[in-house]
Every structure is written in structure tokens, then in C-alpha cells.
């Protein structure tokens, strides 16, 4: 094993996995928000609720689409640079990764396609069911990934045959405390990310005195009221993980605490158990990651508590421009917290890729330094381009606001039916029309429910009185 190859491979994995993780956080949280919004819209039948689904759903789809590409790139580099891990532990990790692939790339993507192209085509209940299937499969996908990661951090349910790890107790692997606690932490963190994202985008439009003040006022409140409980749940699962760290990875706990005597004791214990070697992870990365995560948590806690109070007052939601600026600036905080927490979790495990069973230096592929440098340059460039593209698309759509074109836009041929809303027609046409006075009736039915050309109240809200 060449040390340069090992360092470059670790750096490549950190950049690609960390970059993909940023997409997953927003996708998982925003999908849940969109599903809840659509549930409300399905029952209420209010135009404003439906428009909220389409706007936030469009942002979700953009992030999901680019995130899928980053996931494929990450898996490619993983197979190239870490063949030793698949050789030694593939019998255990292969099953969970295969199930995750089936769930994410077949079930989830299929139903997401039905949801995207099913607007105005599927029954409203079938369309609602499609987005909930997408959300549930997203959670299942995240769970299976964390089953694999949980085994790396706290291996359980395994045996050994011919020097290779084999699956001995599937139930133990699936109920691994390291995986379950991380799953709760990640899900809550994803909802927190979505809440800050919604609040920040809404604050931008309210700061600009957008005519869509009711739309973004409601969205801002949703984001703020979602962020507070999500932050608390995230903190609870994070605290429990800290509590069990002494039992799972005592060296990581000692390094985080900065206890020199404890570090020396654990080093001696591991040396006696596994032979000579340096079992102390990088203190800068391990402690630094944890401290940045805790600082971000403290900042978000103050913002969430203050936000809940401020959002309770309608005038403050629309007029407090300083708060709007703070909410816009706070959008990156959940991302920074999640990435730094991930750095703490992964760096603190070193020098193990499977804790206590397989060292990182034994898992890296047999590549030349030149090949590894080329690989790192290519994958880093691809990820930077994808991240910039995603940020540009999200910013572009978020700044445009809830326009009629885009997700959910009815592109079916229109007839002569009039009426705004769900006017009933007699004959073969349903008489329903849009705000431009064009209907989708195909027969002789005439629509009722408004005169052609009358704008929807949700599209022409009066400006607030500042």
C-alpha cells in the first residue's frame, strides 16, 4: 500500500460521499414537506395549496435529479478505489447496498416519474399516493445505506470463513444500534435542512416585497415551525450516539474529549489486542468536525426558538426585514452541521474502515499514485460542476417564484369550456377551465364556477399594507 494512494483515495471518498450527502439531506426533507402539502391540497381543493405543492415540488425534483447523478458517480469511484472492502466484507455489505439500489433506482424513481407526469392525468388520490410512496421509499433507501454504514462503525451479526466476513445474524445487522440511531439523526436533520431552506427562500421573496406575500408568508411559517422540532429530535439522537460512543468506539470518544491519559490507555489496549500500530485518528478532523457541528447546532437553536416566537405574529412575518436577512443567511447552517457531523463520524473511526476488523490501508485498491491523482481530479471536477449546476437551477427557480409553467402545468389540449375552477358540465366535457378562461371540456358541456378570464384569487392577492 502506497501512502499517497491511501491519502488520495480517502480524500476522494470524502469529497464525493460528502457532496452526495448534501443532496440527500434536502431531497429527503423536502420530499416529506411536499407530500404533506399535497395531502392538505388534496383535501382542501384550494388553489393556493396546490400552487405550494407545485413550487416546492419543482425545487425537490431539481435537487433529486442532480443528486441521482452524484450518487452514480460516488458509487463508481467507490468501486474503483476500495476494492479491498468489497473483497473482505462484500458478503455483508452487498445485500444492503443491492436492496438500496433496487429501492432508490427502481421503486422510488418509478413512482416519482408517475408523480411528475401524472398531474392532470391520474386521479387525485392516486397522485397523492404516488408522492407518499416516493417519500417512504426514500426513507427505506436511507435506512439501507445506514445499515451498511452502521456495520462499518459497529460490526455485528458477522462470522468469518476463509478470512472473509460473512453474514451470520441478519436481524442483528438490521437492528444495529449504530444504524438505527444514525437513521433517526439523519431523518430529523433532513427535515431541519428542508425547514431552513423553505424559510430562507420565503424570506427572500418577503424581503423583496413580493406580490405573492400570502404564499411565502405561509411557506415561511411552515419552514420555521418545522425547523424547531426537527432540531430537537436531531439533538436527541445525536446525544444518544454520544452516550454510546464509549462502548462502540472508545478512541473516538477519548479524542473528542481531549483526554490525553484516556487516549494513551486506549492506544495501549488496542495495541495489545490488534498488534503494533497508530490507533489514534486525526485529532484536528475528529474534534474539529464535532465542534463545528455543535456550534452550528447552538446557532440554529437560537434561531429556531426566536423564529417560533416571531412567526406567531403576522405583521412580523411580512415586515421584519432584518429577520428575513437572517433567515436567508442561515440556509447553509444545516448543511455545515451535517457535513461536519459526518466528518466526525467517519474520521474518528480511523484507522479502521470496518471498526476492529479491517484497516483502511488494507481496503484501498492497488492503484498507482498517478492513476489516483487523475481519478481525484476527474471526480472532483464532475462533482463541482454538478454542485454549481444544482445551485444555479435551485436559485433560478426559487427567484422566479410560483409561476404557472413548470411542474403540474396542464398541457392537455384545451376546449371552449369557460369557468374558473371546478365548474360542472353536462355532456362529455367536465367544463373545468383555467384562469385564462380556457377549459378542457371535450363535449358540449358548459362550465360554471366563474366567468372566462377571471383570475384566481390566489394568483392576484392584494399587496400587504406596510
Short mmCIF file of C-alpha atoms in Angstrom, two decimals:
data_model
loop_
_atom_site.label_atom_id
_atom_site.label_comp_id
_atom_site.label_asym_id
_atom_site.label_seq_id
_atom_site.Cartn_x
_atom_site.Cartn_y
_atom_site.Cartn_z
CA UNK A 1 0.00 0.00 0.00
CA UNK A 2 1.33 3.38 -1.07
CA UNK A 3 0.61 6.11 1.50
CA UNK A 4 -0.08 8.67 -1.23
CA UNK A 5 -2.67 6.37 -2.80
CA UNK A 6 -4.36 5.87 0.58
CA UNK A 7 -4.50 9.59 1.34
CA UNK A 8 -5.79 10.46 -2.14
CA UNK A 9 -8.41 7.68 -2.02
CA UNK A 10 -9.65 8.89 1.37
CA UNK A 11 -9.82 12.47 0.10
CA UNK A 12 -11.72 11.36 -3.00
CA UNK A 13 -14.23 9.40 -0.93
CA UNK A 14 -14.70 12.31 1.47
CA UNK A 15 -15.41 14.77 -1.36
CA UNK A 16 -17.75 12.53 -3.33
CA UNK A 17 -19.65 10.99 -0.41
CA UNK A 18 -19.91 14.31 1.40
CA UNK A 19 -21.07 16.07 -1.76
CA UNK A 20 -23.74 13.45 -2.42
CA UNK A 21 -24.86 13.65 1.20
CA UNK A 22 -25.71 17.33 0.77
CA UNK A 23 -28.17 16.46 -1.99
CA UNK A 24 -29.70 13.63 0.04
CA UNK A 25 -30.36 15.89 3.04
CA UNK A 26 -32.51 18.37 1.12
CA UNK A 27 -34.17 15.69 -1.03
CA UNK A 28 -35.28 13.60 1.93
CA UNK A 29 -36.60 16.54 3.91
CA UNK A 30 -38.25 18.41 1.05
CA UNK A 31 -39.99 15.27 -0.24
CA UNK A 32 -41.70 14.90 3.13
CA UNK A 33 -42.79 18.53 3.14
CA UNK A 34 -44.17 18.28 -0.39
CA UNK A 35 -46.12 15.12 0.48
CA UNK A 36 -47.70 16.82 3.49
CA UNK A 37 -48.53 19.91 1.43
CA UNK A 38 -50.15 17.77 -1.25
CA UNK A 39 -52.17 15.89 1.35
CA UNK A 40 -53.55 19.22 2.56
CA UNK A 41 -54.20 20.38 -1.01
CA UNK A 42 -55.98 17.14 -1.89
CA UNK A 43 -58.43 17.57 0.95
CA UNK A 44 -58.83 21.35 0.82
CA UNK A 45 -59.00 21.70 -3.00
CA UNK A 46 -57.74 25.26 -2.55
CA UNK A 47 -55.70 26.75 -5.44
CA UNK A 48 -53.11 28.27 -3.09
CA UNK A 49 -52.37 24.87 -1.51
CA UNK A 50 -51.95 23.29 -4.95
CA UNK A 51 -49.61 26.06 -6.06
CA UNK A 52 -47.44 25.49 -2.99
CA UNK A 53 -47.15 21.82 -3.92
CA UNK A 54 -46.05 22.67 -7.44
CA UNK A 55 -43.49 25.31 -6.43
CA UNK A 56 -41.76 23.37 -3.66
CA UNK A 57 -42.18 20.16 -5.63
CA UNK A 58 -40.29 21.67 -8.55
CA UNK A 59 -37.36 22.53 -6.26
CA UNK A 60 -37.46 18.99 -4.87
CA UNK A 61 -37.38 17.44 -8.35
CA UNK A 62 -34.41 19.59 -9.40
CA UNK A 63 -32.39 18.60 -6.34
CA UNK A 64 -33.37 14.94 -6.71
CA UNK A 65 -32.41 14.75 -10.39
CA UNK A 66 -28.92 16.18 -9.90
CA UNK A 67 -28.50 14.17 -6.68
CA UNK A 68 -29.12 10.92 -8.56
CA UNK A 69 -26.20 11.71 -10.86
CA UNK A 70 -23.90 12.41 -7.91
CA UNK A 71 -24.93 9.08 -6.38
CA UNK A 72 -23.96 7.21 -9.52
CA UNK A 73 -20.59 8.98 -9.68
CA UNK A 74 -19.96 8.25 -5.99
CA UNK A 75 -20.66 4.52 -6.44
CA UNK A 76 -18.31 4.41 -9.43
CA UNK A 77 -15.39 5.88 -7.50
CA UNK A 78 -16.19 3.67 -4.52
CA UNK A 79 -15.84 0.51 -6.61
CA UNK A 80 -12.63 1.76 -8.22
CA UNK A 81 -10.76 2.89 -5.11
CA UNK A 82 -11.95 0.49 -2.38
CA UNK A 83 -11.93 -3.00 -3.87
CA UNK A 84 -10.41 -4.43 -0.66
CA UNK A 85 -13.57 -3.57 1.27
CA UNK A 86 -15.82 -5.42 -1.16
CA UNK A 87 -13.50 -8.43 -1.15
CA UNK A 88 -13.41 -8.68 2.63
CA UNK A 89 -16.90 -7.54 3.63
CA UNK A 90 -18.88 -7.78 0.40
CA UNK A 91 -20.87 -10.75 1.69
CA UNK A 92 -22.42 -8.48 4.30
CA UNK A 93 -22.46 -5.06 2.64
CA UNK A 94 -23.52 -6.35 -0.77
CA UNK A 95 -27.04 -7.31 0.30
CA UNK A 96 -27.91 -3.97 1.90
CA UNK A 97 -26.39 -1.95 -0.96
CA UNK A 98 -28.25 -4.06 -3.52
CA UNK A 99 -31.59 -3.56 -1.76
CA UNK A 100 -30.92 0.19 -1.55
CA UNK A 101 -30.23 0.30 -5.28
CA UNK A 102 -33.46 -1.55 -6.07
CA UNK A 103 -35.48 0.73 -3.82
CA UNK A 104 -33.89 4.00 -4.95
CA UNK A 105 -33.40 3.43 -8.66
CA UNK A 106 -36.45 1.31 -9.42
CA UNK A 107 -39.28 1.79 -6.96
CA UNK A 108 -38.62 5.38 -5.89
CA UNK A 109 -37.71 6.64 -9.36
CA UNK A 110 -40.69 4.88 -10.95
CA UNK A 111 -43.22 6.43 -8.60
CA UNK A 112 -41.50 9.80 -8.82
CA UNK A 113 -41.97 9.62 -12.58
CA UNK A 114 -45.66 8.83 -12.06
CA UNK A 115 -45.94 11.81 -9.77
CA UNK A 116 -44.12 14.21 -12.11
CA UNK A 117 -46.04 13.22 -15.25
CA UNK A 118 -49.28 12.26 -13.52
CA UNK A 119 -50.50 15.79 -12.89
CA UNK A 120 -53.93 16.23 -14.51
CA UNK A 121 -53.79 12.61 -15.69
CA UNK A 122 -54.01 10.49 -12.54
CA UNK A 123 -56.87 10.51 -10.09
CA UNK A 124 -56.04 12.99 -7.32
CA UNK A 125 -55.91 10.20 -4.73
CA UNK A 126 -53.65 8.05 -6.91
CA UNK A 127 -51.42 11.07 -7.48
CA UNK A 128 -51.24 11.68 -3.73
CA UNK A 129 -50.40 8.01 -3.13
CA UNK A 130 -47.54 8.28 -5.65
CA UNK A 131 -45.74 11.03 -3.74
CA UNK A 132 -46.15 9.18 -0.45
CA UNK A 133 -44.64 6.05 -1.99
CA UNK A 134 -41.73 8.22 -3.11
CA UNK A 135 -41.26 9.52 0.44
CA UNK A 136 -41.48 6.11 2.07
CA UNK A 137 -39.03 4.55 -0.38
CA UNK A 138 -36.66 7.47 0.21
CA UNK A 139 -36.69 6.67 3.92
CA UNK A 140 -36.18 2.97 3.20
CA UNK A 141 -33.27 3.81 0.90
CA UNK A 142 -31.64 5.92 3.61
CA UNK A 143 -32.14 3.13 6.13
CA UNK A 144 -30.37 0.53 3.98
CA UNK A 145 -27.43 2.84 3.37
CA UNK A 146 -27.11 3.37 7.12
CA UNK A 147 -27.28 -0.40 7.69
CA UNK A 148 -24.07 -0.61 5.69
CA UNK A 149 -22.52 2.40 7.41
CA UNK A 150 -23.62 1.12 10.81
CA UNK A 151 -21.77 -2.12 10.20
CA UNK A 152 -18.60 -0.21 9.35
CA UNK A 153 -18.81 1.72 12.61
CA UNK A 154 -20.07 -1.06 14.86
CA UNK A 155 -19.84 -4.51 13.21
CA UNK A 156 -22.39 -7.02 14.50
CA UNK A 157 -24.01 -10.20 13.22
CA UNK A 158 -20.97 -11.44 11.30
CA UNK A 159 -18.86 -14.56 11.12
CA UNK A 160 -15.61 -15.45 9.38
CA UNK A 161 -14.94 -18.05 6.67
CA UNK A 162 -11.59 -18.39 4.91
CA UNK A 163 -10.53 -14.99 6.18
CA UNK A 164 -13.62 -13.21 4.81
CA UNK A 165 -16.52 -11.72 6.74
CA UNK A 166 -19.86 -13.46 6.21
CA UNK A 167 -23.40 -12.69 7.33
CA UNK A 168 -24.22 -14.71 10.45
CA UNK A 169 -27.18 -12.89 12.05
CA UNK A 170 -29.26 -10.73 9.64
CA UNK A 171 -31.52 -9.46 12.44
CA UNK A 172 -28.53 -8.15 14.39
CA UNK A 173 -27.27 -6.31 11.31
CA UNK A 174 -30.68 -4.78 10.56
CA UNK A 175 -31.21 -3.68 14.16
CA UNK A 176 -27.65 -2.46 14.71
CA UNK A 177 -27.88 0.43 17.23
CA UNK A 178 -25.29 2.35 15.26
CA UNK A 179 -27.53 2.22 12.18
CA UNK A 180 -30.85 2.93 13.93
CA UNK A 181 -29.54 5.91 15.89
CA UNK A 182 -27.88 7.35 12.80
CA UNK A 183 -31.11 6.86 10.83
CA UNK A 184 -33.13 8.91 13.31
CA UNK A 185 -30.41 11.55 13.37
CA UNK A 186 -30.28 11.79 9.57
CA UNK A 187 -34.05 11.90 9.04
CA UNK A 188 -34.51 14.67 11.59
CA UNK A 189 -31.52 16.53 10.14
CA UNK A 190 -33.04 16.29 6.65
CA UNK A 191 -36.30 17.83 7.89
CA UNK A 192 -34.26 20.54 9.58
CA UNK A 193 -32.48 21.24 6.30
CA UNK A 194 -35.77 21.47 4.44
CA UNK A 195 -37.21 23.80 7.08
CA UNK A 196 -34.29 26.23 6.87
CA UNK A 197 -34.38 26.05 3.07
CA UNK A 198 -38.10 26.88 2.93
CA UNK A 199 -37.74 29.70 5.42
CA UNK A 200 -34.76 31.18 3.57
CA UNK A 201 -36.39 31.11 0.12
CA UNK A 202 -39.63 32.54 1.52
CA UNK A 203 -37.74 35.27 3.39
CA UNK A 204 -36.06 36.31 0.12
CA UNK A 205 -39.41 36.96 -1.53
CA UNK A 206 -40.88 38.70 1.51
CA UNK A 207 -37.77 40.88 1.74
CA UNK A 208 -38.33 41.90 -1.89
CA UNK A 209 -41.97 42.75 -1.12
CA UNK A 210 -43.21 40.05 -3.46
CA UNK A 211 -46.87 40.25 -4.54
CA UNK A 212 -47.05 36.57 -3.55
CA UNK A 213 -46.92 37.67 0.08
CA UNK A 214 -49.55 35.21 1.34
CA UNK A 215 -47.90 32.30 -0.46
CA UNK A 216 -44.46 32.96 1.00
CA UNK A 217 -45.77 34.09 4.37
CA UNK A 218 -47.36 30.69 4.83
CA UNK A 219 -44.26 28.93 3.47
CA UNK A 220 -42.01 30.84 5.86
CA UNK A 221 -44.14 29.78 8.81
CA UNK A 222 -44.08 26.16 7.69
CA UNK A 223 -40.29 26.26 7.46
CA UNK A 224 -39.87 27.88 10.87
CA UNK A 225 -42.38 25.68 12.67
CA UNK A 226 -40.83 22.56 11.08
CA UNK A 227 -37.25 23.52 11.97
CA UNK A 228 -37.75 23.80 15.74
CA UNK A 229 -38.99 20.25 16.49
CA UNK A 230 -36.68 18.78 13.83
CA UNK A 231 -33.71 20.39 15.58
CA UNK A 232 -34.75 18.95 18.92
CA UNK A 233 -35.15 15.42 17.52
CA UNK A 234 -31.79 15.73 15.77
CA UNK A 235 -30.17 16.75 19.05
CA UNK A 236 -31.77 13.87 20.95
CA UNK A 237 -30.49 11.22 18.53
CA UNK A 238 -27.09 12.92 18.42
CA UNK A 239 -26.90 12.96 22.23
CA UNK A 240 -27.74 9.25 22.44
CA UNK A 241 -25.00 8.49 19.92
CA UNK A 242 -22.52 10.41 22.06
CA UNK A 243 -23.66 8.43 25.11
CA UNK A 244 -22.89 5.04 23.48
CA UNK A 245 -19.64 6.18 21.87
CA UNK A 246 -17.54 4.92 24.78
CA UNK A 247 -18.83 1.40 24.18
CA UNK A 248 -18.70 1.43 20.38
CA UNK A 249 -15.55 3.46 19.63
CA UNK A 250 -13.67 4.41 22.81
CA UNK A 251 -10.79 6.03 20.94
CA UNK A 252 -13.09 8.45 19.11
CA UNK A 253 -14.69 9.39 22.42
CA UNK A 254 -11.30 9.96 24.04
CA UNK A 255 -10.07 12.12 21.16
CA UNK A 256 -13.24 14.21 21.20
CA UNK A 257 -12.93 14.76 24.94
CA UNK A 258 -9.26 15.67 24.57
CA UNK A 259 -8.24 13.42 27.45
CA UNK A 260 -4.57 12.60 26.86
CA UNK A 261 -4.43 9.92 29.52
CA UNK A 262 -7.51 8.19 28.14
CA UNK A 263 -6.09 8.30 24.62
CA UNK A 264 -2.88 6.66 25.82
CA UNK A 265 -4.83 3.99 27.71
CA UNK A 266 -7.00 3.09 24.72
CA UNK A 267 -3.94 3.10 22.43
CA UNK A 268 -2.21 0.61 24.69
CA UNK A 269 -5.34 -1.54 24.85
CA UNK A 270 -5.75 -1.61 21.08
CA UNK A 271 -2.06 -2.32 20.55
CA UNK A 272 -2.30 -5.32 22.84
CA UNK A 273 -5.42 -6.52 21.05
CA UNK A 274 -4.54 -5.90 17.39
CA UNK A 275 -0.77 -5.54 17.37
CA UNK A 276 1.55 -2.54 16.90
CA UNK A 277 0.13 0.48 15.10
CA UNK A 278 -1.19 4.01 15.48
CA UNK A 279 -4.83 3.77 16.51
CA UNK A 280 -5.32 7.48 17.20
CA UNK A 281 -7.39 9.25 14.50
CA UNK A 282 -6.64 12.78 13.37
CA UNK A 283 -7.47 14.98 16.35
CA UNK A 284 -7.93 18.03 14.12
CA UNK A 285 -10.56 16.39 11.91
CA UNK A 286 -12.28 14.47 14.69
CA UNK A 287 -12.53 17.24 17.26
CA UNK A 288 -12.88 19.94 14.64
CA UNK A 289 -15.81 18.21 12.97
CA UNK A 290 -17.61 17.73 16.27
CA UNK A 291 -17.02 21.29 17.44
CA UNK A 292 -18.24 22.83 14.19
CA UNK A 293 -21.34 20.64 14.38
CA UNK A 294 -22.06 21.74 17.96
CA UNK A 295 -21.51 25.42 17.14
CA UNK A 296 -23.95 25.19 14.22
CA UNK A 297 -26.43 23.45 16.49
CA UNK A 298 -26.20 26.27 19.04
CA UNK A 299 -26.76 28.91 16.34
CA UNK A 300 -29.71 27.04 14.89
CA UNK A 301 -31.22 26.54 18.33
CA UNK A 302 -31.30 30.29 18.98
CA UNK A 303 -32.67 30.96 15.50
CA UNK A 304 -35.38 28.31 15.87
CA UNK A 305 -36.56 29.45 19.29
CA UNK A 306 -36.62 33.09 18.22
CA UNK A 307 -38.23 32.15 14.91
CA UNK A 308 -41.12 30.32 16.54
CA UNK A 309 -41.91 33.40 18.59
CA UNK A 310 -41.56 35.83 15.68
CA UNK A 311 -43.59 33.68 13.28
CA UNK A 312 -46.53 33.78 15.67
CA UNK A 313 -47.06 37.44 14.74
CA UNK A 314 -48.44 38.03 11.26
CA UNK A 315 -47.08 41.55 10.88
CA UNK A 316 -43.59 40.42 11.86
CA UNK A 317 -43.65 37.67 9.22
CA UNK A 318 -44.28 40.22 6.47
CA UNK A 319 -42.45 43.32 7.74
CA UNK A 320 -39.38 42.31 9.78
CA UNK A 321 -36.78 42.63 7.04
CA UNK A 322 -33.79 42.09 9.34
CA UNK A 323 -35.22 38.71 10.27
CA UNK A 324 -35.64 37.95 6.58
CA UNK A 325 -31.94 38.63 6.02
CA UNK A 326 -31.00 36.37 8.93
CA UNK A 327 -33.15 33.54 7.57
CA UNK A 328 -31.55 33.84 4.14
CA UNK A 329 -28.06 33.79 5.65
CA UNK A 330 -28.94 30.78 7.84
CA UNK A 331 -29.77 28.41 4.96
CA UNK A 332 -26.23 26.88 4.88
CA UNK A 333 -26.18 26.13 8.64
CA UNK A 334 -27.86 22.68 8.49
CA UNK A 335 -25.59 21.69 5.60
CA UNK A 336 -22.48 22.68 7.53
CA UNK A 337 -23.71 20.88 10.64
CA UNK A 338 -24.48 17.66 8.78
CA UNK A 339 -21.19 17.59 6.87
CA UNK A 340 -19.13 18.33 9.98
CA UNK A 341 -21.02 15.63 11.88
CA UNK A 342 -20.31 13.19 9.06
CA UNK A 343 -16.60 14.11 9.18
CA UNK A 344 -16.61 13.44 12.92
CA UNK A 345 -18.31 10.06 12.46
CA UNK A 346 -16.03 8.86 9.66
CA UNK A 347 -12.67 10.41 10.59
CA UNK A 348 -12.96 9.30 14.19
CA UNK A 349 -13.19 5.67 13.04
CA UNK A 350 -9.67 5.70 11.59
CA UNK A 351 -7.52 3.71 11.06
CA UNK A 352 -10.42 1.27 10.59
CA UNK A 353 -12.77 1.03 7.64
CA UNK A 354 -14.63 -1.77 9.47
CA UNK A 355 -14.00 -0.98 13.12
CA UNK A 356 -11.76 -3.58 14.71
CA UNK A 357 -11.86 -5.88 11.68
CA UNK A 358 -10.44 -4.23 8.56
CA UNK A 359 -7.97 -1.35 8.38
CA UNK A 360 -8.34 1.38 5.79
CA UNK A 361 -4.91 0.66 4.35
CA UNK A 362 -5.99 -2.92 3.63
CA UNK A 363 -9.21 -1.85 1.90
CA UNK A 364 -7.80 0.55 -0.70
CA UNK A 365 -7.33 -0.67 -4.28
CA UNK A 366 -3.89 -1.42 -5.69
CA UNK A 367 -3.53 1.69 -7.83
CA UNK A 368 -0.58 3.87 -8.79
CA UNK A 369 -0.33 7.40 -7.35
CA UNK A 370 -0.67 8.87 -10.85
CA UNK A 371 -3.88 6.96 -11.51
CA UNK A 372 -5.29 8.04 -8.16
CA UNK A 373 -4.44 11.69 -8.80
CA UNK A 374 -6.16 11.55 -12.19
CA UNK A 375 -9.19 9.89 -10.64
CA UNK A 376 -9.38 12.51 -7.89
CA UNK A 377 -9.12 15.36 -10.40
CA UNK A 378 -11.85 13.93 -12.64
CA UNK A 379 -14.31 13.11 -9.87
CA UNK A 380 -13.74 16.41 -8.09
CA UNK A 381 -14.34 18.34 -11.30
CA UNK A 382 -17.55 16.42 -12.01
CA UNK A 383 -18.88 16.99 -8.51
CA UNK A 384 -18.05 20.69 -8.54
CA UNK A 385 -19.85 21.10 -11.86
CA UNK A 386 -22.89 19.20 -10.59
CA UNK A 387 -22.98 21.22 -7.37
CA UNK A 388 -22.76 24.51 -9.30
CA UNK A 389 -25.46 23.35 -11.73
CA UNK A 390 -27.77 22.34 -8.89
CA UNK A 391 -27.23 25.63 -7.04
CA UNK A 392 -27.90 27.61 -10.23
CA UNK A 393 -31.10 25.69 -11.04
CA UNK A 394 -32.42 25.93 -7.49
CA UNK A 395 -31.63 29.64 -7.26
CA UNK A 396 -33.15 30.35 -10.66
CA UNK A 397 -36.42 28.61 -9.89
CA UNK A 398 -36.61 29.91 -6.34
CA UNK A 399 -36.20 33.51 -7.54
CA UNK A 400 -38.89 33.10 -10.20
CA UNK A 401 -41.47 32.16 -7.60
CA UNK A 402 -44.66 30.17 -8.15
CA UNK A 403 -45.11 30.71 -11.88
CA UNK A 404 -47.72 28.78 -13.86
CA UNK A 405 -45.23 26.98 -16.11
CA UNK A 406 -43.33 24.01 -14.76
CA UNK A 407 -44.36 21.10 -12.59
CA UNK A 408 -48.09 20.39 -12.73
CA UNK A 409 -48.74 22.69 -15.67
CA UNK A 410 -51.73 21.40 -17.62
CA UNK A 411 -50.56 20.86 -21.20
CA UNK A 412 -53.61 18.96 -22.39
CA UNK A 413 -55.47 20.30 -25.41
CA UNK A 414 -57.99 22.90 -24.29
CA UNK A 415 -61.57 23.24 -25.47
CA UNK A 416 -64.03 26.04 -25.40
CA UNK A 417 -65.31 25.48 -21.90
CA UNK A 418 -65.21 28.51 -19.65
CA UNK A 419 -65.26 28.79 -15.94
CA UNK A 420 -62.66 29.20 -13.34
CA UNK A 421 -62.17 26.28 -11.02
CA UNK A 422 -64.12 23.05 -10.94
CA UNK A 423 -67.22 24.04 -12.85
CA UNK A 424 -69.53 21.14 -13.69
CA UNK A 425 -70.51 20.46 -17.30
CA UNK A 426 -73.27 18.41 -18.78
CA UNK A 427 -72.38 16.20 -21.69
CA UNK A 428 -68.93 14.76 -22.30
CA UNK A 429 -66.93 17.75 -21.11
CA UNK A 430 -66.06 18.46 -17.50
CA UNK A 431 -66.34 22.18 -18.03
CA UNK A 432 -63.27 22.94 -15.98
CA UNK A 433 -61.28 25.95 -17.01
CA UNK A 434 -58.15 27.79 -16.10
CA UNK A 435 -57.80 31.40 -15.12
CA UNK A 436 -57.39 32.42 -18.75
CA UNK A 437 -60.91 31.24 -19.45
CA UNK A 438 -59.92 28.17 -21.46
CA UNK A 439 -61.44 24.87 -20.42
CA UNK A 440 -60.62 21.27 -21.01
CA UNK A 441 -64.12 20.10 -21.90
CA UNK A 442 -64.30 17.90 -24.94
CA UNK A 443 -68.07 17.75 -25.39
CA UNK A 444 -70.97 20.11 -25.38
CA UNK A 445 -70.94 20.78 -21.65
CA UNK A 446 -70.63 24.34 -20.44
CA UNK A 447 -68.69 25.10 -17.32
CA UNK A 448 -69.87 27.04 -14.34
CA UNK A 449 -67.90 28.46 -11.49
CA UNK A 450 -66.70 31.76 -12.85
CA UNK A 451 -66.53 33.81 -15.98
CA UNK A 452 -63.82 33.26 -18.55
CA UNK A 453 -60.76 35.37 -17.93
CA UNK A 454 -61.43 35.92 -14.23
CA UNK A 455 -58.14 35.43 -12.33
CA UNK A 456 -57.92 33.04 -9.45
CA UNK A 457 -57.91 34.89 -6.10
CA UNK A 458 -54.71 33.08 -5.13
CA UNK A 459 -52.99 34.49 -8.21
CA UNK A 460 -53.96 38.10 -7.59
CA UNK A 461 -53.57 38.66 -3.89
CA UNK A 462 -53.51 42.28 -2.74
CA UNK A 463 -50.20 43.58 -1.54
CA UNK A 464 -49.80 43.85 2.23
CA UNK A 465 -50.12 47.23 3.85
CA UNK A 466 -46.67 48.11 5.10
#
